[in-house]
mmCIF file of N, CA, C and O in Angstrom:
data_model
loop_
_atom_site.group_PDB
_atom_site.id
_atom_site.type_symbol
_atom_site.label_atom_id
_atom_site.label_comp_id
_atom_site.label_asym_id
_atom_site.label_seq_id
_atom_site.Cartn_x
_atom_site.Cartn_y
_atom_site.Cartn_z
ATOM 1 N N PRO A 247 -17.663 -6.028 10.291
ATOM 2 C CA PRO A 247 -18.313 -4.978 9.479
ATOM 3 C C PRO A 247 -19.675 -5.095 9.309
ATOM 4 O O PRO A 247 -20.304 -6.096 9.340
ATOM 5 N N VAL A 248 -20.255 -3.982 9.232
ATOM 6 C CA VAL A 248 -21.726 -3.842 9.119
ATOM 7 C C VAL A 248 -22.020 -3.380 7.633
ATOM 8 O O VAL A 248 -21.524 -2.258 7.210
ATOM 9 N N ASN A 249 -22.774 -4.029 6.900
ATOM 10 C CA ASN A 249 -23.044 -3.704 5.434
ATOM 11 C C ASN A 249 -24.468 -2.958 5.544
ATOM 12 O O ASN A 249 -25.373 -3.523 6.008
ATOM 13 N N ARG A 250 -24.450 -1.815 4.994
ATOM 14 C CA ARG A 250 -25.594 -1.079 4.931
ATOM 15 C C ARG A 250 -25.903 -0.586 3.466
ATOM 16 O O ARG A 250 -24.898 -0.303 2.754
ATOM 17 N N ASP A 251 -27.059 -0.514 3.010
ATOM 18 C CA ASP A 251 -27.478 -0.099 1.673
ATOM 19 C C ASP A 251 -27.069 1.411 1.468
ATOM 20 O O ASP A 251 -26.845 1.768 0.447
ATOM 21 N N ASP A 252 -27.066 2.184 2.533
ATOM 22 C CA ASP A 252 -26.803 3.639 2.494
ATOM 23 C C ASP A 252 -25.386 3.884 2.842
ATOM 24 O O ASP A 252 -24.998 5.041 3.186
ATOM 25 N N ALA A 253 -24.407 2.874 2.803
ATOM 26 C CA ALA A 253 -23.147 3.015 3.162
ATOM 27 C C ALA A 253 -22.203 4.039 2.339
ATOM 28 O O ALA A 253 -21.327 4.545 2.815
ATOM 29 N N ASP A 254 -22.624 4.298 1.155
ATOM 30 C CA ASP A 254 -22.066 5.355 0.248
ATOM 31 C C ASP A 254 -20.566 5.077 0.211
ATOM 32 O O ASP A 254 -19.674 5.966 0.487
ATOM 33 N N ASP A 255 -20.111 3.839 -0.154
ATOM 34 C CA ASP A 255 -18.711 3.575 -0.353
ATOM 35 C C ASP A 255 -17.783 3.676 0.857
ATOM 36 O O ASP A 255 -16.709 4.197 0.746
ATOM 37 N N HIS A 256 -18.319 3.210 1.999
ATOM 38 C CA HIS A 256 -17.505 3.148 3.157
ATOM 39 C C HIS A 256 -17.955 1.945 3.912
ATOM 40 O O HIS A 256 -18.796 1.221 3.628
ATOM 41 N N ILE A 257 -17.077 1.558 4.777
ATOM 42 C CA ILE A 257 -17.378 0.471 5.735
ATOM 43 C C ILE A 257 -17.531 0.913 7.276
ATOM 44 O O ILE A 257 -16.842 1.845 7.652
ATOM 45 N N GLU A 258 -18.359 0.284 7.852
ATOM 46 C CA GLU A 258 -18.582 0.695 9.253
ATOM 47 C C GLU A 258 -18.293 -0.587 10.048
ATOM 48 O O GLU A 258 -18.777 -1.673 9.739
ATOM 49 N N VAL A 259 -17.509 -0.403 11.157
ATOM 50 C CA VAL A 259 -17.188 -1.548 11.995
ATOM 51 C C VAL A 259 -17.862 -1.234 13.395
ATOM 52 O O VAL A 259 -17.820 -0.113 13.869
ATOM 53 N N ALA A 260 -18.673 -2.178 13.769
ATOM 54 C CA ALA A 260 -19.321 -2.179 15.133
ATOM 55 C C ALA A 260 -18.710 -3.276 16.016
ATOM 56 O O ALA A 260 -18.618 -4.322 15.762
ATOM 57 N N LEU A 261 -18.374 -2.642 17.245
ATOM 58 C CA LEU A 261 -17.754 -3.608 18.263
ATOM 59 C C LEU A 261 -18.590 -3.610 19.469
ATOM 60 O O LEU A 261 -18.896 -2.443 19.959
ATOM 61 N N THR A 262 -19.076 -4.615 19.964
ATOM 62 C CA THR A 262 -20.012 -4.719 21.053
ATOM 63 C C THR A 262 -19.105 -5.249 22.301
ATOM 64 O O THR A 262 -18.482 -6.334 22.185
ATOM 65 N N CYS A 263 -18.850 -4.450 23.274
ATOM 66 C CA CYS A 263 -18.068 -4.784 24.529
ATOM 67 C C CYS A 263 -18.873 -5.754 25.374
ATOM 68 O O CYS A 263 -20.069 -5.783 25.345
ATOM 69 N N GLN A 264 -18.126 -6.390 26.300
ATOM 70 C CA GLN A 264 -18.725 -7.231 27.251
ATOM 71 C C GLN A 264 -19.768 -6.564 28.196
ATOM 72 O O GLN A 264 -20.699 -7.165 28.630
ATOM 73 N N ASP A 265 -19.391 -5.226 28.452
ATOM 74 C CA ASP A 265 -20.342 -4.556 29.318
ATOM 75 C C ASP A 265 -21.603 -3.891 28.471
ATOM 76 O O ASP A 265 -22.454 -3.203 29.109
ATOM 77 N N GLY A 266 -21.815 -4.289 27.238
ATOM 78 C CA GLY A 266 -22.911 -3.903 26.559
ATOM 79 C C GLY A 266 -22.730 -2.638 25.660
ATOM 80 O O GLY A 266 -23.548 -2.379 24.848
ATOM 81 N N ARG A 267 -21.735 -1.904 25.988
ATOM 82 C CA ARG A 267 -21.483 -0.751 25.075
ATOM 83 C C ARG A 267 -21.039 -1.181 23.601
ATOM 84 O O ARG A 267 -20.545 -2.138 23.404
ATOM 85 N N THR A 268 -21.581 -0.372 22.732
ATOM 86 C CA THR A 268 -21.228 -0.696 21.258
ATOM 87 C C THR A 268 -20.484 0.648 20.713
ATOM 88 O O THR A 268 -20.837 1.747 21.006
ATOM 89 N N CYS A 269 -19.357 0.265 20.182
ATOM 90 C CA CYS A 269 -18.472 1.329 19.611
ATOM 91 C C CYS A 269 -18.537 1.103 18.072
ATOM 92 O O CYS A 269 -18.516 0.064 17.675
ATOM 93 N N ARG A 270 -18.673 2.233 17.357
ATOM 94 C CA ARG A 270 -18.779 2.147 15.907
ATOM 95 C C ARG A 270 -17.767 3.180 15.253
ATOM 96 O O ARG A 270 -17.505 4.211 15.860
ATOM 97 N N ARG A 271 -17.277 2.779 14.090
ATOM 98 C CA ARG A 271 -16.332 3.718 13.314
ATOM 99 C C ARG A 271 -16.615 3.352 11.900
ATOM 100 O O ARG A 271 -16.549 2.290 11.452
ATOM 101 N N ALA A 272 -16.890 4.527 11.205
ATOM 102 C CA ALA A 272 -16.976 4.266 9.711
ATOM 103 C C ALA A 272 -15.657 4.823 9.134
ATOM 104 O O ALA A 272 -15.171 5.804 9.506
ATOM 105 N N VAL A 273 -15.221 4.183 8.084
ATOM 106 C CA VAL A 273 -14.007 4.591 7.430
ATOM 107 C C VAL A 273 -14.433 4.612 5.881
ATOM 108 O O VAL A 273 -14.878 3.563 5.252
ATOM 109 N N ARG A 274 -14.221 5.768 5.220
ATOM 110 C CA ARG A 274 -14.535 5.826 3.770
ATOM 111 C C ARG A 274 -13.425 5.160 2.951
ATOM 112 O O ARG A 274 -13.773 4.540 1.990
ATOM 113 N N PHE A 275 -12.249 5.565 3.272
ATOM 114 C CA PHE A 275 -11.118 4.956 2.458
ATOM 115 C C PHE A 275 -10.093 4.234 3.368
ATOM 116 O O PHE A 275 -9.749 4.847 4.428
ATOM 117 N N THR A 276 -9.630 3.149 2.913
ATOM 118 C CA THR A 276 -8.560 2.414 3.746
ATOM 119 C C THR A 276 -7.294 3.151 3.593
ATOM 120 O O THR A 276 -7.036 3.951 2.698
ATOM 121 N N ARG A 277 -6.417 2.882 4.508
ATOM 122 C CA ARG A 277 -5.007 3.426 4.460
ATOM 123 C C ARG A 277 -4.364 3.051 3.112
ATOM 124 O O ARG A 277 -4.441 1.979 2.674
ATOM 125 N N GLY A 278 -3.876 4.004 2.522
ATOM 126 C CA GLY A 278 -2.993 3.831 1.282
ATOM 127 C C GLY A 278 -3.927 4.088 0.090
ATOM 128 O O GLY A 278 -3.417 4.067 -1.101
ATOM 129 N N ASP A 279 -5.205 4.213 0.217
ATOM 130 C CA ASP A 279 -6.118 4.373 -0.915
ATOM 131 C C ASP A 279 -5.810 5.852 -1.515
ATOM 132 O O ASP A 279 -5.956 6.758 -0.747
ATOM 133 N N PRO A 280 -5.512 5.930 -2.743
ATOM 134 C CA PRO A 280 -5.145 7.206 -3.349
ATOM 135 C C PRO A 280 -6.352 8.168 -3.356
ATOM 136 O O PRO A 280 -6.177 9.357 -3.588
ATOM 137 N N ARG A 281 -7.571 7.672 -3.182
ATOM 138 C CA ARG A 281 -8.660 8.592 -3.240
ATOM 139 C C ARG A 281 -8.996 9.461 -1.909
ATOM 140 O O ARG A 281 -9.735 10.283 -1.761
ATOM 141 N N GLY A 282 -8.080 9.178 -0.997
ATOM 142 C CA GLY A 282 -8.202 9.995 0.259
ATOM 143 C C GLY A 282 -7.806 9.191 1.621
ATOM 144 O O GLY A 282 -8.021 9.724 2.694
ATOM 145 N N GLY A 283 -7.351 8.073 1.460
ATOM 146 C CA GLY A 283 -6.926 7.357 2.660
ATOM 147 C C GLY A 283 -5.703 7.862 3.157
ATOM 148 O O GLY A 283 -4.946 8.490 2.559
ATOM 149 N N GLU A 284 -5.449 7.659 4.515
ATOM 150 C CA GLU A 284 -4.143 8.050 5.060
ATOM 151 C C GLU A 284 -3.040 7.236 4.384
ATOM 152 O O GLU A 284 -3.184 6.236 4.019
ATOM 153 N N PRO A 285 -1.912 8.065 4.154
ATOM 154 C CA PRO A 285 -0.812 7.374 3.554
ATOM 155 C C PRO A 285 -0.191 6.259 4.328
ATOM 156 O O PRO A 285 -0.221 6.208 5.525
ATOM 157 N N LEU A 286 0.435 5.324 3.561
ATOM 158 C CA LEU A 286 1.238 4.239 4.116
ATOM 159 C C LEU A 286 2.628 4.807 4.435
ATOM 160 O O LEU A 286 3.071 5.560 3.776
ATOM 161 N N GLY A 287 3.212 4.257 5.487
ATOM 162 C CA GLY A 287 4.524 4.548 5.687
ATOM 163 C C GLY A 287 5.467 3.812 4.875
ATOM 164 O O GLY A 287 5.062 2.867 4.145
ATOM 165 N N TRP A 288 6.703 4.173 4.764
ATOM 166 C CA TRP A 288 7.688 3.562 3.837
ATOM 167 C C TRP A 288 7.781 2.056 4.030
ATOM 168 O O TRP A 288 7.835 1.258 3.124
ATOM 169 N N ASP A 289 7.794 1.720 5.329
ATOM 170 C CA ASP A 289 7.887 0.223 5.633
ATOM 171 C C ASP A 289 6.774 -0.621 5.076
ATOM 172 O O ASP A 289 6.874 -1.686 4.538
ATOM 173 N N GLU A 290 5.517 -0.054 5.143
ATOM 174 C CA GLU A 290 4.329 -0.639 4.633
ATOM 175 C C GLU A 290 4.382 -0.707 3.102
ATOM 176 O O GLU A 290 3.934 -1.734 2.466
ATOM 177 N N VAL A 291 4.831 0.496 2.401
ATOM 178 C CA VAL A 291 4.957 0.464 1.064
ATOM 179 C C VAL A 291 5.985 -0.611 0.503
ATOM 180 O O VAL A 291 5.732 -1.267 -0.375
ATOM 181 N N LEU A 292 7.082 -0.647 1.308
ATOM 182 C CA LEU A 292 8.133 -1.528 0.943
ATOM 183 C C LEU A 292 7.576 -2.934 1.044
ATOM 184 O O LEU A 292 7.933 -3.813 0.139
ATOM 185 N N ALA A 293 6.873 -3.250 2.114
ATOM 186 C CA ALA A 293 6.319 -4.676 2.386
ATOM 187 C C ALA A 293 5.406 -5.055 1.129
ATOM 188 O O ALA A 293 5.550 -6.120 0.604
ATOM 189 N N LYS A 294 4.548 -4.057 0.762
ATOM 190 C CA LYS A 294 3.609 -4.335 -0.338
ATOM 191 C C LYS A 294 4.429 -4.496 -1.561
ATOM 192 O O LYS A 294 4.049 -5.392 -2.437
ATOM 193 N N TYR A 295 5.340 -3.608 -1.868
ATOM 194 C CA TYR A 295 6.212 -3.704 -3.086
ATOM 195 C C TYR A 295 6.807 -5.012 -3.160
ATOM 196 O O TYR A 295 6.826 -5.650 -4.250
ATOM 197 N N THR A 296 7.504 -5.406 -2.158
ATOM 198 C CA THR A 296 8.231 -6.620 -2.126
ATOM 199 C C THR A 296 7.399 -7.882 -2.377
ATOM 200 O O THR A 296 7.771 -8.670 -3.150
ATOM 201 N N ASP A 297 6.155 -7.855 -1.767
ATOM 202 C CA ASP A 297 5.250 -8.964 -1.991
ATOM 203 C C ASP A 297 4.799 -8.978 -3.445
ATOM 204 O O ASP A 297 4.858 -10.046 -4.079
ATOM 205 N N CYS A 298 4.482 -7.929 -4.060
ATOM 206 C CA CYS A 298 4.061 -7.842 -5.513
ATOM 207 C C CYS A 298 5.270 -8.139 -6.486
ATOM 208 O O CYS A 298 5.134 -8.972 -7.362
ATOM 209 N N ALA A 299 6.296 -7.351 -6.255
ATOM 210 C CA ALA A 299 7.439 -7.493 -7.162
ATOM 211 C C ALA A 299 8.144 -8.903 -7.141
ATOM 212 O O ALA A 299 8.682 -9.313 -8.086
ATOM 213 N N GLY A 300 7.984 -9.383 -5.924
ATOM 214 C CA GLY A 300 8.675 -10.790 -5.732
ATOM 215 C C GLY A 300 8.097 -11.830 -6.495
ATOM 216 O O GLY A 300 8.714 -12.884 -6.674
ATOM 217 N N SER A 301 6.937 -11.605 -7.071
ATOM 218 C CA SER A 301 6.373 -12.726 -8.000
ATOM 219 C C SER A 301 6.899 -12.600 -9.265
ATOM 220 O O SER A 301 6.630 -13.510 -10.138
ATOM 221 N N VAL A 302 7.563 -11.453 -9.781
ATOM 222 C CA VAL A 302 8.144 -11.439 -11.043
ATOM 223 C C VAL A 302 9.561 -11.068 -11.137
ATOM 224 O O VAL A 302 10.193 -11.236 -12.198
ATOM 225 N N LEU A 303 10.185 -10.659 -10.110
ATOM 226 C CA LEU A 303 11.673 -10.397 -9.981
ATOM 227 C C LEU A 303 12.305 -11.189 -8.953
ATOM 228 O O LEU A 303 11.728 -11.607 -7.906
ATOM 229 N N ASN A 304 13.649 -11.437 -9.191
ATOM 230 C CA ASN A 304 14.336 -12.235 -8.338
ATOM 231 C C ASN A 304 14.574 -11.308 -6.996
ATOM 232 O O ASN A 304 14.531 -10.086 -7.115
ATOM 233 N N PRO A 305 14.879 -11.968 -5.789
ATOM 234 C CA PRO A 305 14.967 -11.173 -4.695
ATOM 235 C C PRO A 305 15.999 -10.000 -4.722
ATOM 236 O O PRO A 305 15.888 -8.929 -4.235
ATOM 237 N N ASP A 306 17.182 -10.241 -5.404
ATOM 238 C CA ASP A 306 18.207 -9.138 -5.557
ATOM 239 C C ASP A 306 17.641 -7.929 -6.392
ATOM 240 O O ASP A 306 17.808 -6.784 -5.995
ATOM 241 N N ALA A 307 16.885 -8.351 -7.372
ATOM 242 C CA ALA A 307 16.208 -7.241 -8.269
ATOM 243 C C ALA A 307 15.296 -6.463 -7.523
ATOM 244 O O ALA A 307 15.137 -5.338 -7.620
ATOM 245 N N VAL A 308 14.442 -7.177 -6.540
ATOM 246 C CA VAL A 308 13.456 -6.505 -5.802
ATOM 247 C C VAL A 308 14.200 -5.486 -4.886
ATOM 248 O O VAL A 308 13.770 -4.364 -4.755
ATOM 249 N N THR A 309 15.185 -5.983 -4.239
ATOM 250 C CA THR A 309 15.904 -5.097 -3.306
ATOM 251 C C THR A 309 16.525 -3.892 -3.937
ATOM 252 O O THR A 309 16.384 -2.767 -3.509
ATOM 253 N N ARG A 310 17.208 -4.225 -5.081
ATOM 254 C CA ARG A 310 17.819 -3.019 -5.763
ATOM 255 C C ARG A 310 16.804 -2.090 -6.330
ATOM 256 O O ARG A 310 16.993 -0.830 -6.283
ATOM 257 N N SER A 311 15.701 -2.585 -6.885
ATOM 258 C CA SER A 311 14.660 -1.725 -7.466
ATOM 259 C C SER A 311 13.923 -0.897 -6.341
ATOM 260 O O SER A 311 13.733 0.356 -6.467
ATOM 261 N N ALA A 312 13.816 -1.463 -5.183
ATOM 262 C CA ALA A 312 13.157 -0.775 -4.054
ATOM 263 C C ALA A 312 14.060 0.382 -3.605
ATOM 264 O O ALA A 312 13.562 1.504 -3.200
ATOM 265 N N THR A 313 15.359 0.146 -3.651
ATOM 266 C CA THR A 313 16.337 1.255 -3.178
ATOM 267 C C THR A 313 16.255 2.376 -4.097
ATOM 268 O O THR A 313 16.117 3.566 -3.735
ATOM 269 N N LEU A 314 16.159 2.033 -5.428
ATOM 270 C CA LEU A 314 16.064 3.104 -6.418
ATOM 271 C C LEU A 314 14.718 3.836 -6.369
ATOM 272 O O LEU A 314 14.633 5.160 -6.504
ATOM 273 N N ILE A 315 13.609 3.129 -6.018
ATOM 274 C CA ILE A 315 12.315 3.767 -6.017
ATOM 275 C C ILE A 315 12.281 4.757 -4.810
ATOM 276 O O ILE A 315 11.780 5.773 -4.833
ATOM 277 N N ARG A 316 12.891 4.272 -3.601
ATOM 278 C CA ARG A 316 12.892 5.103 -2.558
ATOM 279 C C ARG A 316 13.601 6.444 -2.729
ATOM 280 O O ARG A 316 13.262 7.580 -2.400
ATOM 281 N N GLY A 317 14.576 6.372 -3.696
ATOM 282 C CA GLY A 317 15.405 7.602 -3.940
ATOM 283 C C GLY A 317 14.959 8.194 -5.351
ATOM 284 O O GLY A 317 15.795 8.810 -5.882
ATOM 285 N N LEU A 318 13.783 7.922 -5.742
ATOM 286 C CA LEU A 318 13.411 8.266 -7.126
ATOM 287 C C LEU A 318 13.624 9.697 -7.401
ATOM 288 O O LEU A 318 13.950 10.052 -8.434
ATOM 289 N N ALA A 319 13.309 10.626 -6.453
ATOM 290 C CA ALA A 319 13.393 11.967 -6.744
ATOM 291 C C ALA A 319 14.917 12.477 -7.029
ATOM 292 O O ALA A 319 14.995 13.409 -7.724
ATOM 293 N N ASP A 320 15.815 11.700 -6.576
ATOM 294 C CA ASP A 320 17.214 11.929 -6.804
ATOM 295 C C ASP A 320 17.881 11.059 -7.881
ATOM 296 O O ASP A 320 19.069 11.194 -8.145
ATOM 297 N N LEU A 321 17.086 10.196 -8.521
ATOM 298 C CA LEU A 321 17.527 9.261 -9.500
ATOM 299 C C LEU A 321 17.950 10.061 -10.819
ATOM 300 O O LEU A 321 17.183 10.755 -11.358
ATOM 301 N N VAL A 322 19.224 9.905 -11.169
ATOM 302 C CA VAL A 322 19.660 10.584 -12.404
ATOM 303 C C VAL A 322 19.259 9.901 -13.673
ATOM 304 O O VAL A 322 18.877 10.630 -14.603
ATOM 305 N N GLU A 323 19.377 8.608 -13.753
ATOM 306 C CA GLU A 323 18.931 7.890 -14.869
ATOM 307 C C GLU A 323 17.805 6.927 -14.529
ATOM 308 O O GLU A 323 18.006 5.923 -13.792
ATOM 309 N N LEU A 324 16.717 7.158 -15.127
ATOM 310 C CA LEU A 324 15.595 6.235 -14.926
ATOM 311 C C LEU A 324 15.844 4.933 -15.509
ATOM 312 O O LEU A 324 15.238 3.945 -15.061
ATOM 313 N N SER A 325 16.706 4.785 -16.517
ATOM 314 C CA SER A 325 16.971 3.499 -17.073
ATOM 315 C C SER A 325 17.679 2.574 -16.079
ATOM 316 O O SER A 325 17.493 1.343 -16.251
ATOM 317 N N ASP A 326 18.300 3.106 -15.092
ATOM 318 C CA ASP A 326 18.760 2.231 -14.044
ATOM 319 C C ASP A 326 17.692 1.349 -13.443
ATOM 320 O O ASP A 326 17.777 0.147 -13.137
ATOM 321 N N LEU A 327 16.554 2.036 -13.228
ATOM 322 C CA LEU A 327 15.506 1.296 -12.593
ATOM 323 C C LEU A 327 14.634 0.567 -13.663
ATOM 324 O O LEU A 327 14.308 -0.625 -13.347
ATOM 325 N N THR A 328 14.469 1.090 -14.812
ATOM 326 C CA THR A 328 13.678 0.241 -15.791
ATOM 327 C C THR A 328 14.341 -0.900 -16.261
ATOM 328 O O THR A 328 13.792 -1.919 -16.522
ATOM 329 N N GLU A 329 15.688 -0.907 -16.284
ATOM 330 C CA GLU A 329 16.414 -2.201 -16.700
ATOM 331 C C GLU A 329 16.158 -3.289 -15.698
ATOM 332 O O GLU A 329 16.001 -4.406 -15.959
ATOM 333 N N ILE A 330 16.118 -2.940 -14.328
ATOM 334 C CA ILE A 330 15.833 -3.965 -13.330
ATOM 335 C C ILE A 330 14.461 -4.386 -13.457
ATOM 336 O O ILE A 330 14.222 -5.681 -13.468
ATOM 337 N N LEU A 331 13.451 -3.443 -13.609
ATOM 338 C CA LEU A 331 12.049 -3.808 -13.747
ATOM 339 C C LEU A 331 11.712 -4.762 -14.985
ATOM 340 O O LEU A 331 10.766 -5.547 -14.882
ATOM 341 N N ARG A 332 12.394 -4.494 -16.034
ATOM 342 C CA ARG A 332 12.200 -5.372 -17.306
ATOM 343 C C ARG A 332 12.751 -6.697 -17.076
ATOM 344 O O ARG A 332 12.489 -7.636 -17.804
ATOM 345 N N GLY A 333 13.701 -6.847 -16.136
ATOM 346 C CA GLY A 333 14.475 -8.130 -15.966
ATOM 347 C C GLY A 333 15.548 -8.285 -16.947
ATOM 348 O O GLY A 333 15.790 -9.456 -17.268
ATOM 349 N N ASP A 334 16.105 -7.266 -17.526
ATOM 350 C CA ASP A 334 17.146 -7.330 -18.457
ATOM 351 C C ASP A 334 18.403 -8.154 -17.767
ATOM 352 O O ASP A 334 18.577 -8.001 -16.571
ATOM 353 N N PRO A 335 19.159 -8.942 -18.575
ATOM 354 C CA PRO A 335 20.281 -9.650 -17.957
ATOM 355 C C PRO A 335 21.313 -8.776 -17.261
ATOM 356 O O PRO A 335 21.866 -9.059 -16.294
ATOM 357 N N ALA A 336 21.422 -7.496 -17.780
ATOM 358 C CA ALA A 336 22.409 -6.596 -17.237
ATOM 359 C C ALA A 336 21.782 -5.968 -15.929
ATOM 360 O O ALA A 336 22.460 -5.378 -15.165
ATOM 361 N N GLY A 337 20.425 -6.063 -15.835
ATOM 362 C CA GLY A 337 19.763 -5.333 -14.695
ATOM 363 C C GLY A 337 19.625 -6.368 -13.526
ATOM 364 O O GLY A 337 19.408 -6.094 -12.480
#
């Protein structure tokens, strides 16, 4: 990464090849950044969710909640998900 004072909230990566060519690419938003980054695929979202949720939920709750989150648009009762996320004994 190349840090520049005029970077304006982006990062520039410069790669120097063995033949002396330099390739540069500036990226304003990383993938998954809601401000304009390219969206993450479901597998990437699931991996990120599993990593984060796994620190507060048991593995079964992580799996069940991820399944409900993936089908959120069709979820009839949001309480099914919130019970799992709260860690209720019934969830």
